CSV table of C-alpha atoms in Angstrom, one decimal:
chain,number,residue,atom,x,y,z
A,1,MET,CA,16.8,7.6,23.3
A,2,LYS,CA,13.3,8.2,22.3
A,3,ASP,CA,14.4,9.7,19.0
A,4,GLU,CA,16.6,6.7,18.2
A,5,ILE,CA,13.7,4.3,18.9
A,6,SER,CA,11.4,6.5,16.9
A,7,GLN,CA,13.9,6.4,14.0
A,8,ILE,CA,14.1,2.6,14.1
A,9,GLU,CA,10.4,2.4,14.2
A,10,GLN,CA,10.2,4.8,11.2
A,11,ARG,CA,12.8,2.7,9.3
A,12,VAL,CA,10.7,-0.4,9.8
A,13,LYS,CA,7.6,1.4,8.4
A,14,ARG,CA,9.5,2.8,5.5
A,15,TYR,CA,10.7,-0.7,4.5
A,16,TRP,CA,7.4,-1.5,2.9
A,17,TYR,CA,8.1,1.4,0.3
A,18,SER,CA,11.8,0.6,-0.1
A,19,ASP,CA,11.3,-1.4,-3.3
A,20,GLY,CA,8.9,0.8,-5.3
A,21,ILE,CA,6.7,-2.4,-5.9
A,22,GLY,CA,3.7,-0.7,-4.4
A,23,GLU,CA,4.0,2.3,-6.8
A,24,LEU,CA,4.5,0.1,-9.9
A,25,THR,CA,1.3,-1.8,-8.9
A,26,GLY,CA,-0.5,1.5,-8.1
A,27,GLY,CA,0.6,2.7,-11.5
A,28,GLY,CA,-1.1,-0.4,-13.0
A,29,VAL,CA,-4.3,0.3,-11.2
A,30,PHE,CA,-4.3,4.0,-12.4
A,31,LEU,CA,-3.7,2.7,-16.0
A,32,LEU,CA,-6.7,0.5,-15.7
A,33,LEU,CA,-8.8,3.4,-14.5
A,34,GLY,CA,-7.5,5.6,-17.3
A,35,LEU,CA,-8.4,2.9,-19.9
A,36,TYR,CA,-11.8,2.6,-18.2
A,37,PHE,CA,-12.8,6.2,-18.3
A,38,THR,CA,-11.5,6.6,-22.0
A,39,ALA,CA,-13.4,3.6,-23.1
A,40,GLN,CA,-16.6,4.9,-21.3
A,41,GLN,CA,-16.2,8.2,-23.1
A,42,TYR,CA,-15.5,6.4,-26.4
A,43,PHE,CA,-18.6,4.2,-26.2
A,44,GLY,CA,-20.9,6.8,-24.7
A,45,ASP,CA,-23.5,6.2,-21.9
A,46,GLU,CA,-26.2,5.3,-24.5
A,47,SER,CA,-24.4,2.2,-26.0
A,48,LEU,CA,-24.5,-1.3,-24.6
A,49,ALA,CA,-20.8,-1.2,-24.0
A,50,GLY,CA,-21.0,2.1,-22.2
A,51,SER,CA,-23.9,0.9,-19.9
A,52,LEU,CA,-21.9,-2.3,-19.1
A,53,LEU,CA,-18.9,-0.4,-18.3
A,54,GLN,CA,-20.8,2.0,-16.1
A,55,THR,CA,-22.5,-0.9,-14.1
A,56,ALA,CA,-19.1,-2.7,-13.7
A,57,PHE,CA,-17.1,0.3,-12.3
A,58,ILE,CA,-17.2,-0.8,-8.7
A,59,VAL,CA,-16.3,-4.4,-9.7
A,60,ILE,CA,-13.5,-3.2,-11.7
A,61,LEU,CA,-12.3,-0.9,-9.0
A,62,ILE,CA,-12.5,-3.4,-6.1
A,63,GLY,CA,-11.0,-6.2,-8.4
A,64,ALA,CA,-8.1,-4.0,-9.4
A,65,LEU,CA,-7.4,-3.2,-5.7
A,66,PHE,CA,-7.8,-6.8,-4.5
A,67,LEU,CA,-5.5,-8.0,-7.4
A,68,GLY,CA,-3.1,-5.2,-6.9
A,69,ARG,CA,-2.6,-6.3,-3.2
A,70,LYS,CA,-2.2,-9.9,-4.4
A,71,LEU,CA,0.3,-8.7,-7.1
A,72,ILE,CA,2.3,-6.7,-4.4
A,73,ASN,CA,2.6,-9.7,-2.2
A,74,PHE,CA,3.5,-12.0,-5.1
A,75,LEU,CA,6.3,-9.7,-6.3
A,76,LYS,CA,7.6,-8.9,-2.8
A,77,ALA,CA,7.9,-12.6,-2.1
A,78,ARG,CA,10.1,-13.0,-5.1
A,79,VAL,CA,12.1,-9.8,-5.3
A,80,THR,CA,12.1,-8.2,-1.8
A,81,TYR,CA,12.0,-10.8,0.9
A,82,PRO,CA,14.8,-13.1,-0.5
A,83,ARG,CA,17.1,-10.0,-0.6
A,84,THR,CA,16.3,-7.9,2.5
A,85,GLY,CA,13.9,-10.1,4.5
A,86,TYR,CA,10.3,-10.5,5.3
A,87,VAL,CA,8.2,-8.2,7.6
A,88,GLU,CA,4.5,-8.5,8.4
A,89,TYR,CA,2.9,-5.3,9.5
A,90,ARG,CA,0.3,-4.8,12.2
A,91,GLN,CA,-3.2,-3.8,11.4
A,92,SER,CA,-3.7,-0.1,11.6
A,93,GLY,CA,-4.3,1.2,15.1
A,94,ARG,CA,-7.2,3.4,16.2
A,95,ASN,CA,-5.2,6.5,15.7
A,96,ALA,CA,-4.2,5.6,12.2
A,97,ILE,CA,-7.8,4.8,11.2
A,98,LEU,CA,-9.0,8.1,12.8
A,99,MET,CA,-6.2,10.0,10.9
A,100,ARG,CA,-7.4,8.4,7.6
A,101,VAL,CA,-11.0,9.3,8.4
A,102,LEU,CA,-10.0,12.9,9.2
A,103,SER,CA,-8.0,13.2,6.0
A,104,ALA,CA,-11.0,11.8,4.0
A,105,VAL,CA,-13.2,14.6,5.6
A,106,VAL,CA,-10.7,17.3,4.9
A,107,ALA,CA,-10.2,16.1,1.2
A,108,MET,CA,-14.0,16.0,0.8
A,109,ILE,CA,-14.5,19.6,2.3
A,110,VAL,CA,-11.7,20.9,0.1
A,111,ALA,CA,-13.0,19.0,-3.0
A,112,GLY,CA,-16.5,20.3,-2.2
A,113,ALA,CA,-15.3,23.8,-2.0
A,114,ALA,CA,-13.5,23.3,-5.3
A,115,ILE,CA,-16.6,22.1,-7.0
A,116,LEU,CA,-18.7,25.0,-5.7
A,117,ILE,CA,-16.0,27.4,-7.1
A,118,THR,CA,-15.5,25.6,-10.4
A,119,ARG,CA,-19.3,25.1,-11.0
A,120,ARG,CA,-19.6,28.9,-11.5
A,121,ILE,CA,-17.0,28.7,-14.3
A,122,ASP,CA,-18.3,26.5,-17.3
A,123,ALA,CA,-14.8,26.1,-18.7
A,124,ILE,CA,-13.6,24.1,-15.7
A,125,ASP,CA,-14.1,20.3,-15.5
A,126,SER,CA,-14.8,19.9,-11.7
A,127,THR,CA,-14.6,16.2,-11.8
A,128,VAL,CA,-11.0,16.0,-12.7
A,129,ALA,CA,-10.1,18.9,-10.4
A,130,LEU,CA,-11.8,17.1,-7.6
A,131,THR,CA,-10.0,13.7,-8.5
A,132,GLY,CA,-6.7,15.6,-8.5
A,133,ILE,CA,-7.3,17.0,-5.0
A,134,LEU,CA,-8.6,13.6,-3.6
A,135,VAL,CA,-5.7,11.5,-4.9
A,136,GLY,CA,-3.2,14.3,-3.9
A,137,VAL,CA,-4.5,14.5,-0.2
A,138,ILE,CA,-4.6,10.7,0.0
A,139,LEU,CA,-1.1,10.5,-1.1
A,140,VAL,CA,0.1,13.0,1.3
A,141,VAL,CA,-1.7,11.5,4.3
A,142,ASN,CA,-1.6,7.9,3.6
A,143,GLN,CA,2.0,7.6,2.1
A,144,GLY,CA,3.7,11.0,2.6
A,145,TRP,CA,3.2,11.5,6.3
A,146,SER,CA,3.4,7.9,7.4
A,147,SER,CA,6.6,7.1,5.5
A,148,ARG,CA,8.1,10.6,5.4
A,149,MET,CA,9.4,9.8,1.9
A,150,GLY,CA,9.9,12.8,-0.4
A,151,ARG,CA,8.8,10.9,-3.6
A,152,PHE,CA,5.2,10.7,-2.4
A,153,TYR,CA,5.0,14.5,-2.0
A,154,PHE,CA,6.1,14.8,-5.6
A,155,LEU,CA,3.4,12.4,-6.7
A,156,SER,CA,1.0,14.3,-4.6
A,157,ALA,CA,2.1,17.6,-6.1
A,158,ALA,CA,1.7,15.9,-9.6
A,159,SER,CA,-1.8,14.9,-8.9
A,160,PHE,CA,-2.8,18.5,-7.9
A,161,VAL,CA,-1.1,20.1,-10.9
A,162,LEU,CA,-2.5,17.5,-13.3
A,163,GLY,CA,-6.0,17.9,-11.9
A,164,GLY,CA,-5.7,21.7,-12.1
A,165,VAL,CA,-4.3,21.8,-15.7
A,166,LEU,CA,-6.6,19.2,-17.0
A,167,SER,CA,-9.7,20.7,-15.5
A,168,VAL,CA,-9.2,23.7,-17.9
A,169,SER,CA,-8.2,21.6,-20.9
A,170,GLY,CA,-11.6,21.6,-22.6
A,171,LEU,CA,-11.6,17.9,-23.3
A,172,PRO,CA,-14.6,15.7,-22.7
A,173,ARG,CA,-15.0,14.6,-19.1
A,174,GLY,CA,-14.2,10.9,-19.8
A,175,TYR,CA,-11.0,11.7,-21.8
A,176,ASN,CA,-9.9,14.2,-19.2
A,177,LEU,CA,-10.3,11.6,-16.4
A,178,GLY,CA,-8.6,9.0,-18.6
A,179,LEU,CA,-5.7,11.2,-19.3
A,180,PHE,CA,-5.4,12.2,-15.7
A,181,TYR,CA,-5.2,8.5,-14.6
A,182,ALA,CA,-2.8,7.7,-17.5
A,183,LEU,CA,-0.5,10.5,-16.6
A,184,MET,CA,-0.5,9.5,-12.9
A,185,ALA,CA,0.2,5.9,-14.0
A,186,ILE,CA,3.3,7.1,-15.7
A,187,ALA,CA,4.3,9.3,-12.8
A,188,PHE,CA,3.9,6.2,-10.5
A,189,ALA,CA,5.7,3.8,-13.0
A,190,VAL,CA,8.6,6.3,-13.2
A,191,SER,CA,8.9,6.8,-9.4
A,192,GLY,CA,8.5,3.0,-8.7
A,193,GLY,CA,10.7,1.9,-11.5
A,194,LEU,CA,13.6,4.3,-10.3
A,195,THR,CA,13.0,3.2,-6.7
A,196,LEU,CA,13.1,-0.4,-7.8
A,197,LYS,CA,16.3,0.0,-9.9
A,198,HIS,CA,18.1,1.6,-6.9
A,199,TYR,CA,16.8,-1.1,-4.6
A,200,LEU,CA,18.0,-3.9,-6.9
A,201,ARG,CA,21.4,-2.2,-7.3
A,202,GLU,CA,21.8,-1.7,-3.5
A,203,ASN,CA,20.6,-5.1,-2.5
A,204,GLU,CA,22.0,-8.2,-4.5
A,205,LEU,CA,20.4,-11.6,-4.0
A,206,PRO,CA,22.4,-13.3,-1.2
A,207,LEU,CA,24.2,-16.4,-2.4
A,208,GLU,CA,22.7,-18.6,0.4
A,209,THR,CA,19.1,-17.7,0.6
A,210,GLY,CA,16.8,-18.7,3.3
A,211,ASN,CA,17.1,-18.0,7.1
A,212,GLU,CA,19.0,-19.4,10.0
B,1,MET,CA,22.3,6.2,46.1
B,2,SER,CA,19.6,8.7,44.8
B,3,ASP,CA,16.3,7.6,43.6
B,4,ASP,CA,17.2,8.6,40.1
B,5,LEU,CA,20.1,6.3,39.9
B,6,ARG,CA,18.2,3.5,41.8
B,7,SER,CA,15.5,3.6,39.1
B,8,LEU,CA,18.3,2.6,36.6
B,9,THR,CA,19.1,-0.5,38.5
B,10,ASP,CA,15.5,-1.6,38.1
B,11,LEU,CA,15.7,-1.6,34.4
B,12,ASP,CA,14.8,-4.7,32.5
B,13,ARG,CA,18.3,-6.1,31.6
B,14,LEU,CA,17.1,-8.6,29.1
B,15,ILE,CA,15.9,-5.5,27.0
B,16,HIS,CA,18.6,-3.0,28.2
B,17,GLU,CA,21.3,-4.6,26.2
B,18,PRO,CA,21.8,-2.5,23.0
B,19,ALA,CA,21.5,-5.4,20.5
B,20,ARG,CA,18.5,-6.9,22.2
B,21,LEU,CA,16.8,-3.4,22.6
B,22,LEU,CA,17.3,-2.9,18.8
B,23,ILE,CA,15.7,-6.3,18.1
B,24,VAL,CA,12.8,-5.7,20.5
B,25,THR,CA,12.2,-2.2,18.9
B,26,ILE,CA,12.0,-3.7,15.4
B,27,LEU,CA,9.6,-6.4,16.5
B,28,SER,CA,7.5,-3.9,18.4
B,29,THR,CA,6.8,-2.0,15.3
B,30,ALA,CA,6.1,-5.0,13.0
B,31,GLU,CA,3.8,-7.9,13.6
B,32,SER,CA,6.6,-10.3,12.9
B,33,ALA,CA,10.0,-10.2,11.0
B,34,ASP,CA,12.3,-12.9,9.6
B,35,PHE,CA,15.8,-13.6,10.6
B,36,LEU,CA,17.2,-12.1,7.4
B,37,PHE,CA,15.5,-8.7,8.0
B,38,LEU,CA,16.6,-8.5,11.7
B,39,GLN,CA,20.1,-9.4,10.7
B,40,ARG,CA,20.3,-6.6,8.2
B,41,GLU,CA,18.6,-4.1,10.4
B,42,THR,CA,20.7,-4.8,13.4
B,43,GLY,CA,23.9,-5.4,11.6
B,44,LEU,CA,24.6,-8.5,13.8
B,45,THR,CA,26.3,-11.6,12.7
B,46,LYS,CA,24.1,-14.7,12.4
B,47,GLY,CA,25.7,-16.3,15.5
B,48,ASN,CA,25.3,-13.1,17.6
B,49,LEU,CA,21.7,-12.6,16.4
B,50,SER,CA,20.8,-16.2,17.2
B,51,ALA,CA,22.2,-15.8,20.7
B,52,HIS,CA,20.3,-12.7,21.4
B,53,LEU,CA,17.1,-14.1,20.0
B,54,SER,CA,17.5,-17.2,22.1
B,55,LYS,CA,17.8,-15.2,25.3
B,56,LEU,CA,14.8,-13.1,24.4
B,57,GLU,CA,12.9,-16.4,23.7
B,58,GLU,CA,14.0,-17.9,27.0
B,59,GLY,CA,12.7,-14.7,28.8
B,60,GLY,CA,9.4,-15.2,27.0
B,61,TYR,CA,9.6,-12.0,25.2
B,62,VAL,CA,10.0,-13.3,21.7
B,63,LYS,CA,8.3,-16.2,19.9
B,64,ILE,CA,10.4,-18.0,17.2
B,65,GLU,CA,8.8,-20.0,14.5
B,66,LYS,CA,10.9,-22.1,12.2
B,67,THR,CA,9.2,-22.9,9.0
B,68,PHE,CA,9.9,-23.5,5.4
B,69,LYS,CA,9.3,-21.3,2.3
B,70,GLY,CA,9.5,-24.0,-0.4
B,71,LYS,CA,12.7,-25.8,0.4
B,72,LEU,CA,14.3,-22.9,2.2
B,73,PRO,CA,14.3,-22.6,5.9
B,74,LEU,CA,12.5,-19.5,7.3
B,75,THR,CA,12.8,-18.2,10.8
B,76,VAL,CA,10.1,-15.7,11.7
B,77,CYS,CA,10.3,-13.9,15.1
B,78,LYS,CA,7.4,-12.2,16.9
B,79,LEU,CA,7.2,-10.2,20.1
B,80,THR,CA,5.0,-11.8,22.6
B,81,ALA,CA,2.4,-10.0,24.7
B,82,SER,CA,4.8,-9.9,27.7
B,83,GLY,CA,7.7,-8.8,25.4
B,84,GLN,CA,5.5,-5.9,24.2
B,85,LYS,CA,4.5,-5.0,27.8
B,86,ALA,CA,8.2,-5.2,28.9
B,87,PHE,CA,9.2,-3.0,26.2
B,88,GLN,CA,6.6,-0.4,26.9
B,89,GLY,CA,7.6,-0.4,30.6
B,90,TYR,CA,11.3,0.0,29.6
B,91,ARG,CA,10.5,2.9,27.5
B,92,GLN,CA,8.5,4.6,30.2
B,93,GLN,CA,11.2,3.9,32.7
B,94,MET,CA,13.9,5.4,30.5
B,95,GLN,CA,11.8,8.5,29.7
B,96,ALA,CA,11.1,9.0,33.4
B,97,PHE,CA,14.7,8.7,34.2
B,98,ILE,CA,15.8,11.1,31.4
B,99,MET,CA,13.1,13.7,32.6
B,100,GLN,CA,14.3,13.3,36.2
B,101,THR,CA,18.0,14.0,35.3
B,102,LYS,CA,17.4,16.9,33.0
């Protein structure tokens, strides 16, 4: 019985990821980051545009995350809820928060070790390697473990591989990061797009919308 | 009658019924869910789901809010604190029973 109840609980948790909208929006945020780092490299730190971009990074990041959340809710209200219903999730419990903090610490330790190793080798761009590890670990812990959906492990693997490959590409750091985020945006868009396509095919809009 | 079996008779029957157990389990995971989601997840007909939700509401385990999303009616269901407590109690009772009878 415990297993059956756990399965139902798991199914409710996975519902959030069933439409791929989160990944599509995440892909959009990654694309913005890719453009940001490319533009920063293009303009250089010395130029006015470069300095402005550098100062505006936190604003751009928080704005993208905030707007991303709004966009997810907007799209779900139009695509998902009329087809398969509305669910409001509880705020993360203490264990979930502890798990996230723990994963962030592990990611930092692994990334720190990676930096120490890669610093000794000039040909390796430690920033993109670190980014690949951090994004990969966050994807595994935040999405993979909690939803138990295989596609998040693929995205995580993509992050590790891209971070590793680009770290030895020899490109300037800004272009390297820009390319990393752009390729991750494509990976997210493909994953989210396929998921959304499957979701829409499986769940047609009911003729009579609205609830009892 | 053994104590093991007697503990079964103490089970909360409002939750013990399979369809209502399914509804309560779903609502215990989410903060709230609408009628359409519950109907899809439970596989119950509208009438059946309505009847079970009404029983849970009468027992004080579920709070039902009927609102509108634009012009469309929207029924949002939420497990109350006593519903949450009853569900936890039910799970513990069932787990204890399964352990005793192993």
